[in-house]
mmCIF file of C-alpha atoms in Angstrom:
data_model
loop_
_atom_site.group_PDB
_atom_site.id
_atom_site.type_symbol
_atom_site.label_atom_id
_atom_site.label_comp_id
_atom_site.label_asym_id
_atom_site.label_seq_id
_atom_site.Cartn_x
_atom_site.Cartn_y
_atom_site.Cartn_z
ATOM 1 C CA CYS T 76 116.354 89.512 64.463
ATOM 2 C CA LEU T 77 115.207 86.069 64.753
ATOM 3 C CA SER T 78 117.171 83.367 67.510
ATOM 4 C CA ALA T 79 115.483 79.981 68.571
ATOM 5 C CA GLY T 80 111.662 81.560 67.335
ATOM 6 C CA LEU T 81 112.318 85.169 68.868
ATOM 7 C CA VAL T 82 110.906 87.313 67.542
ATOM 8 C CA VAL T 83 113.127 91.380 68.210
ATOM 9 C CA ALA T 84 111.463 94.615 66.716
ATOM 10 C CA MET T 85 113.624 97.560 65.707
ATOM 11 C CA PRO T 86 114.033 100.223 68.370
ATOM 12 C CA THR T 87 111.915 103.576 67.674
ATOM 13 C CA LEU T 88 112.403 106.337 68.500
ATOM 14 C CA PHE T 89 109.435 106.391 71.358
ATOM 15 C CA SER T 90 110.551 103.257 72.754
ATOM 16 C CA LEU T 91 114.390 104.695 72.830
ATOM 17 C CA ILE T 92 112.867 107.851 74.780
ATOM 18 C CA PHE T 93 110.902 105.435 77.269
ATOM 19 C CA LEU T 94 114.338 103.099 77.896
ATOM 20 C CA ILE T 95 116.442 106.210 78.389
ATOM 21 C CA ILE T 96 113.472 107.091 81.340
ATOM 22 C CA ALA T 97 113.676 103.746 82.263
ATOM 23 C CA ILE T 98 117.629 104.286 82.966
ATOM 24 C CA ILE T 99 117.839 106.998 85.298
ATOM 25 C CA GLU T 100 115.295 105.478 86.741
ATOM 26 C CA SER T 101 116.886 103.232 87.610
ATOM 27 C CA MET T 102 119.776 105.193 88.631
ATOM 28 C CA ALA T 103 117.035 107.274 90.991
ATOM 29 C CA GLY T 104 116.390 104.052 92.150
ATOM 30 C CA LEU T 105 120.235 102.385 92.808
ATOM 31 C CA LEU T 106 120.791 106.621 94.436
ATOM 32 C CA GLY T 107 117.608 105.302 96.767
ATOM 33 C CA ASN T 108 117.753 101.919 97.676
ATOM 34 C CA GLY T 109 121.602 102.679 98.246
ATOM 35 C CA THR T 110 121.112 105.439 100.861
ATOM 36 C CA ILE T 111 118.697 103.063 102.363
ATOM 37 C CA LEU T 112 121.289 100.099 102.771
ATOM 38 C CA ALA T 113 124.046 102.582 103.846
ATOM 39 C CA VAL T 114 122.503 103.599 106.954
ATOM 40 C CA SER T 115 120.643 100.969 107.855
ATOM 41 C CA SER T 116 124.132 98.557 107.638
ATOM 42 C CA THR T 117 125.820 101.750 109.451
ATOM 43 C CA SER T 118 123.209 102.635 112.230
ATOM 44 C CA TRP T 119 123.541 97.974 112.614
ATOM 45 C CA VAL T 120 127.704 98.406 112.624
ATOM 46 C CA ARG T 121 127.260 101.081 115.375
ATOM 47 C CA SER T 122 124.365 100.380 117.372
ATOM 48 C CA LYS T 123 125.694 96.311 116.432
ATOM 49 C CA ILE T 124 122.244 96.038 117.640
ATOM 50 C CA LEU T 125 120.365 94.689 114.614
ATOM 51 C CA SER T 126 116.328 95.634 114.960
ATOM 52 C CA PHE T 127 114.843 93.997 112.706
ATOM 53 C CA TYR T 128 113.162 97.017 110.840
ATOM 54 C CA ASP T 129 116.565 97.272 110.074
ATOM 55 C CA MET T 130 116.831 93.666 109.536
ATOM 56 C CA ILE T 131 114.364 94.236 106.305
ATOM 57 C CA MET T 132 115.217 97.905 105.037
ATOM 58 C CA ILE T 133 118.296 95.671 104.784
ATOM 59 C CA PHE T 134 117.563 93.127 102.396
ATOM 60 C CA LEU T 135 114.580 94.714 100.693
ATOM 61 C CA SER T 136 117.614 98.032 99.672
ATOM 62 C CA LEU T 137 120.130 95.187 99.212
ATOM 63 C CA TYR T 138 118.295 93.139 96.183
ATOM 64 C CA ARG T 139 116.288 95.699 94.548
ATOM 65 C CA PHE T 140 119.718 97.348 94.382
ATOM 66 C CA CYS T 141 121.089 94.353 92.222
ATOM 67 C CA LEU T 142 117.599 94.280 90.607
ATOM 68 C CA GLN T 143 117.625 97.428 88.817
ATOM 69 C CA SER T 144 122.067 96.566 88.783
ATOM 70 C CA TRP T 145 120.746 93.933 86.495
ATOM 71 C CA MET T 146 118.300 95.671 84.814
ATOM 72 C CA MET T 147 119.847 98.212 83.734
ATOM 73 C CA LEU T 148 123.279 95.909 82.512
ATOM 74 C CA ASP T 149 120.983 93.649 80.423
ATOM 75 C CA LEU T 150 118.784 96.468 78.535
ATOM 76 C CA PHE T 151 122.306 97.332 77.522
ATOM 77 C CA LEU T 152 123.394 93.980 76.687
ATOM 78 C CA SER T 153 120.819 93.361 74.734
ATOM 79 C CA LEU T 154 121.029 97.129 73.232
ATOM 80 C CA PHE T 155 124.459 97.148 71.844
ATOM 81 C CA TYR T 156 126.197 93.108 72.514
ATOM 82 C CA ALA T 157 121.856 92.094 70.214
ATOM 83 C CA ALA T 158 123.651 88.966 68.660
ATOM 84 C CA SER T 159 125.763 86.926 71.222
ATOM 85 C CA TYR T 160 122.767 88.392 74.495
ATOM 86 C CA TYR T 161 120.137 86.599 72.022
ATOM 87 C CA VAL T 162 122.209 83.531 70.403
ATOM 88 C CA ASP T 163 124.086 82.941 73.651
ATOM 89 C CA ASN T 164 121.346 82.209 75.309
ATOM 90 C CA LEU T 165 123.152 85.543 77.309
ATOM 91 C CA PHE T 166 118.870 86.007 77.102
ATOM 92 C CA VAL T 167 117.762 82.902 79.318
ATOM 93 C CA THR T 168 120.716 83.455 82.364
ATOM 94 C CA PHE T 169 120.022 86.673 82.777
ATOM 95 C CA LYS T 170 116.103 85.933 83.137
ATOM 96 C CA ILE T 171 116.707 83.617 85.129
ATOM 97 C CA VAL T 172 118.600 86.060 87.451
ATOM 98 C CA PHE T 173 116.059 89.024 87.477
ATOM 99 C CA MET T 174 113.096 86.224 87.972
ATOM 100 C CA PHE T 175 115.052 85.284 91.402
ATOM 101 C CA LEU T 176 116.470 88.756 92.133
ATOM 102 C CA ASN T 177 112.462 90.195 91.513
ATOM 103 C CA TYR T 178 110.244 87.590 92.929
ATOM 104 C CA SER T 179 113.206 87.741 96.192
ATOM 105 C CA SER T 180 112.351 91.979 96.271
ATOM 106 C CA LEU T 181 108.209 91.841 96.235
ATOM 107 C CA TRP T 182 108.522 89.402 98.676
ATOM 108 C CA PHE T 183 110.677 91.567 101.404
ATOM 109 C CA ALA T 184 108.573 94.962 100.476
ATOM 110 C CA ALA T 185 105.281 92.001 101.347
ATOM 111 C CA TRP T 186 107.127 91.400 104.910
ATOM 112 C CA LEU T 187 108.134 95.035 105.153
ATOM 113 C CA SER T 188 104.241 95.594 104.553
ATOM 114 C CA ILE T 189 103.289 92.942 107.128
ATOM 115 C CA PHE T 190 105.825 94.000 109.730
ATOM 116 C CA CYS T 191 104.375 97.819 110.342
ATOM 117 C CA CYS T 192 101.141 95.966 110.396
ATOM 118 C CA THR T 193 101.144 94.126 113.131
ATOM 119 C CA LYS T 194 103.057 96.982 114.517
ATOM 120 C CA VAL T 195 101.333 99.421 114.142
ATOM 121 C CA ALA T 196 97.971 99.109 113.234
ATOM 122 C CA THR T 197 95.226 97.866 116.629
ATOM 123 C CA PHE T 198 92.738 94.883 116.578
ATOM 124 C CA THR T 199 91.768 93.255 118.718
ATOM 125 C CA GLN T 200 91.269 89.672 117.454
ATOM 126 C CA SER T 201 92.978 86.512 118.787
ATOM 127 C CA PHE T 202 94.901 85.711 115.893
ATOM 128 C CA PHE T 203 96.443 88.620 115.299
ATOM 129 C CA ILE T 204 97.236 89.667 118.482
ATOM 130 C CA TRP T 205 99.016 86.597 118.501
ATOM 131 C CA LEU T 206 100.731 87.701 115.328
ATOM 132 C CA LYS T 207 101.964 90.572 116.612
ATOM 133 C CA GLN T 208 103.664 89.507 120.240
ATOM 134 C CA ARG T 209 105.350 87.163 117.526
ATOM 135 C CA MET T 210 106.002 88.506 114.331
ATOM 136 C CA SER T 211 109.628 89.866 115.615
ATOM 137 C CA SER T 212 110.855 86.773 115.509
ATOM 138 C CA PHE T 213 109.053 85.428 113.431
ATOM 139 C CA VAL T 214 111.736 88.343 110.925
ATOM 140 C CA PRO T 215 114.377 86.637 109.868
ATOM 141 C CA TRP T 216 112.878 82.917 109.150
ATOM 142 C CA MET T 217 110.950 84.858 107.047
ATOM 143 C CA LEU T 218 113.330 86.667 104.906
ATOM 144 C CA ILE T 219 115.351 83.728 104.573
ATOM 145 C CA THR T 220 112.585 80.943 103.497
ATOM 146 C CA SER T 221 111.232 84.006 100.753
ATOM 147 C CA SER T 222 114.610 83.758 98.940
ATOM 148 C CA LEU T 223 115.218 80.020 98.925
ATOM 149 C CA PHE T 224 111.352 80.378 97.563
ATOM 150 C CA SER T 225 112.284 82.948 95.107
ATOM 151 C CA PHE T 226 114.734 79.495 93.767
ATOM 152 C CA ALA T 227 112.218 76.738 93.395
ATOM 153 C CA THR T 228 108.749 78.787 92.605
ATOM 154 C CA SER T 229 107.447 81.891 89.689
ATOM 155 C CA GLY T 230 104.593 82.723 91.701
ATOM 156 C CA VAL T 231 104.012 86.501 92.662
ATOM 157 C CA ALA T 232 100.190 85.892 93.018
ATOM 158 C CA LEU T 233 101.774 85.828 96.905
ATOM 159 C CA PRO T 234 103.448 88.020 98.162
ATOM 160 C CA LEU T 235 101.657 90.313 95.974
ATOM 161 C CA THR T 236 97.596 89.697 98.690
ATOM 162 C CA VAL T 237 100.167 89.702 101.810
ATOM 163 C CA PHE T 238 100.699 92.964 100.893
ATOM 164 C CA VAL T 239 97.781 94.147 99.461
ATOM 165 C CA VAL T 240 96.324 92.892 102.665
ATOM 166 C CA SER T 241 98.194 93.785 105.199
ATOM 167 C CA GLY T 242 98.947 97.499 103.272
ATOM 168 C CA ILE T 243 94.975 97.954 103.896
ATOM 169 C CA LEU T 244 94.802 96.401 107.141
ATOM 170 C CA LEU T 245 97.039 99.374 108.456
ATOM 171 C CA ILE T 246 94.704 101.656 106.697
ATOM 172 C CA ARG T 247 91.627 100.621 107.954
ATOM 173 C CA SER T 248 93.476 100.989 110.982
ATOM 174 C CA LEU T 249 94.738 104.135 111.734
ATOM 175 C CA TRP T 250 91.905 105.682 109.259
ATOM 176 C CA ARG T 251 89.855 104.185 111.746
ATOM 177 C CA HIS T 252 91.933 105.095 114.915
ATOM 178 C CA THR T 253 94.254 108.286 114.494
ATOM 179 C CA ARG T 254 93.680 109.301 110.661
ATOM 180 C CA HIS T 255 94.072 112.895 111.434
ATOM 181 C CA ALA T 256 97.438 112.831 113.586
ATOM 182 C CA HIS T 257 98.616 110.020 110.537
ATOM 183 C CA MET T 258 96.889 111.060 107.066
ATOM 184 C CA ASP T 259 100.731 111.502 105.822
ATOM 185 C CA ALA T 260 101.563 107.807 107.061
ATOM 186 C CA ILE T 261 97.933 106.887 105.530
ATOM 187 C CA LYS T 262 99.169 108.440 102.463
ATOM 188 C CA SER T 263 102.416 106.434 102.217
ATOM 189 C CA VAL T 264 100.676 103.360 102.203
ATOM 190 C CA PHE T 265 98.480 104.581 100.122
ATOM 191 C CA PHE T 266 101.156 104.853 97.227
ATOM 192 C CA PHE T 267 103.067 102.084 98.482
ATOM 193 C CA LEU T 268 99.678 100.086 97.641
ATOM 194 C CA ILE T 269 99.674 101.375 94.251
ATOM 195 C CA LEU T 270 102.943 100.718 92.637
ATOM 196 C CA TYR T 271 102.881 97.580 94.360
ATOM 197 C CA VAL T 272 99.901 97.058 92.236
ATOM 198 C CA THR T 273 101.512 98.454 88.951
ATOM 199 C CA TYR T 274 104.306 96.667 89.608
ATOM 200 C CA PHE T 275 102.469 93.979 90.148
ATOM 201 C CA ILE T 276 101.239 94.636 86.357
ATOM 202 C CA ALA T 277 103.887 95.460 84.516
ATOM 203 C CA LEU T 278 105.710 92.304 85.003
ATOM 204 C CA PHE T 279 102.648 90.457 84.399
ATOM 205 C CA PHE T 280 102.858 92.234 80.543
ATOM 206 C CA ILE T 281 106.497 92.368 80.566
ATOM 207 C CA LEU T 282 106.714 88.230 81.534
ATOM 208 C CA SER T 283 103.601 87.122 79.772
ATOM 209 C CA ASN T 284 105.894 88.048 76.158
ATOM 210 C CA MET T 285 102.840 89.442 74.563
ATOM 211 C CA PHE T 286 105.239 92.206 73.133
ATOM 212 C CA LEU T 287 108.297 92.272 70.384
ATOM 213 C CA PRO T 288 111.429 93.339 72.974
ATOM 214 C CA PHE T 289 112.599 96.913 71.744
ATOM 215 C CA SER T 290 108.976 97.778 71.416
ATOM 216 C CA ILE T 291 107.285 100.874 72.513
ATOM 217 C CA TRP T 292 104.915 98.423 75.452
ATOM 218 C CA GLU T 293 107.282 96.925 75.790
ATOM 219 C CA ALA T 294 109.556 99.832 76.825
ATOM 220 C CA ILE T 295 106.630 101.190 78.298
ATOM 221 C CA GLY T 296 106.468 98.044 80.860
ATOM 222 C CA VAL T 297 110.509 98.514 81.780
ATOM 223 C CA ALA T 298 110.159 102.698 82.768
ATOM 224 C CA VAL T 299 106.960 101.297 84.863
ATOM 225 C CA MET T 300 108.914 99.086 86.282
ATOM 226 C CA ALA T 301 112.161 100.942 87.031
ATOM 227 C CA ALA T 302 109.671 103.569 88.310
ATOM 228 C CA CYS T 303 107.766 101.380 91.110
ATOM 229 C CA PRO T 304 111.101 100.517 92.840
ATOM 230 C CA ALA T 305 112.470 104.099 93.159
ATOM 231 C CA GLY T 306 109.137 105.167 94.058
ATOM 232 C CA HIS T 307 109.276 103.228 96.975
ATOM 233 C CA SER T 308 112.077 104.338 97.929
ATOM 234 C CA THR T 309 112.482 107.340 97.401
ATOM 235 C CA ILE T 310 108.181 106.881 100.112
ATOM 236 C CA LEU T 311 110.895 105.424 102.677
ATOM 237 C CA ILE T 312 113.402 107.391 102.824
ATOM 238 C CA TRP T 313 110.877 111.645 103.326
ATOM 239 C CA SER T 314 108.991 109.204 105.139
ATOM 240 C CA ASN T 315 111.784 107.887 107.892
ATOM 241 C CA PRO T 316 114.164 110.950 109.486
ATOM 242 C CA LYS T 317 117.183 107.762 109.718
ATOM 243 C CA PHE T 318 117.381 108.559 105.822
ATOM 244 C CA ARG T 319 116.758 112.788 104.891
ATOM 245 C CA ASP T 320 118.406 113.330 108.176
ATOM 246 C CA VAL T 321 121.973 113.833 107.785
ATOM 247 C CA ASN T 322 122.479 114.395 111.006
ATOM 248 C CA TRP T 323 121.099 110.592 111.409
ATOM 249 C CA MET T 324 123.774 108.898 113.201
ATOM 250 C CA ASN T 325 122.850 111.302 116.302
ATOM 251 C CA THR T 326 119.120 110.687 116.448
ATOM 252 C CA ALA T 327 118.274 107.167 115.778
ATOM 253 C CA ASP T 328 116.187 106.759 118.426
ATOM 254 C CA SER T 329 113.628 108.637 116.197
ATOM 255 C CA TYR T 330 112.632 107.244 113.525
ATOM 256 C CA ILE T 331 109.957 105.614 112.086
ATOM 257 C CA CYS T 332 108.137 103.155 109.918
ATOM 258 C CA TRP T 333 106.245 105.128 107.128
ATOM 259 C CA GLY T 334 106.316 107.754 109.228
ATOM 260 C CA LEU T 335 104.653 105.945 112.583
ATOM 261 C CA LYS T 336 106.732 106.311 115.502
ATOM 262 C CA ALA T 337 105.356 102.542 117.009
ATOM 263 C CA CYS T 338 106.819 100.512 113.513
ATOM 264 C CA GLU T 339 110.504 101.189 115.691
ATOM 265 C CA HIS T 340 110.312 99.552 119.307
ATOM 266 C CA PRO T 341 113.604 99.416 121.721
ATOM 267 C CA SER T 342 112.215 95.698 121.930
ATOM 268 C CA PHE T 343 112.738 94.524 118.780
ATOM 269 C CA VAL T 344 115.744 94.211 118.128
ATOM 270 C CA PHE T 345 117.652 91.019 116.869
#
């Protein structure tokens, strides 16, 4: 169909298969991020202390939960109510909200990466030591500022750069000093990098309008974008006893960030 110059392809069998896969992945992401959000929020309520790690996790999981819910609603309306979706300009509204939730989620994932890097890595450069000492006090401002920044800009290069650089630095530090003790953590960070970069590539192609809506390539991009947040939340849950332990309320002091106990220190509280 055509609307304001927009060409929409008829869904093929293969594109529908990938869209169904995307829906399943989104549901898995909702479950994973919902678990992280519920556990982190309940821990905050019970202890009456909000750690900076939990603060980042609450923001990240909440925005990702909203993002994947929004993506599912967007897909449902575009499939079953195409006339209203495109003709009544719902398309534009949905894309604006999608971009805000998406960019905010990318920023929060980047802050999680840099937070863990500053708490765990053992570099001796003066700037890194200064940042390590002050990182916790920066967290609330970083989260609020990045949310506001997502309203005003559509750029994803900066959070991508922050995430990749901090992830590589963390892997390098662990590999140099404790690679045998923390090989699982190194693998987790490596998979985070792969997921983040893959998501960025898929997002680039989707937002560039290189493919027609409901074409096979657009459906693949949507499936990839749905898989990455779900995969990230799954790794976070399985690398953190607080999220995967059914008795997490009795083991609040045992959880770790990306498999690293040093990342969550009792003194880093809000």
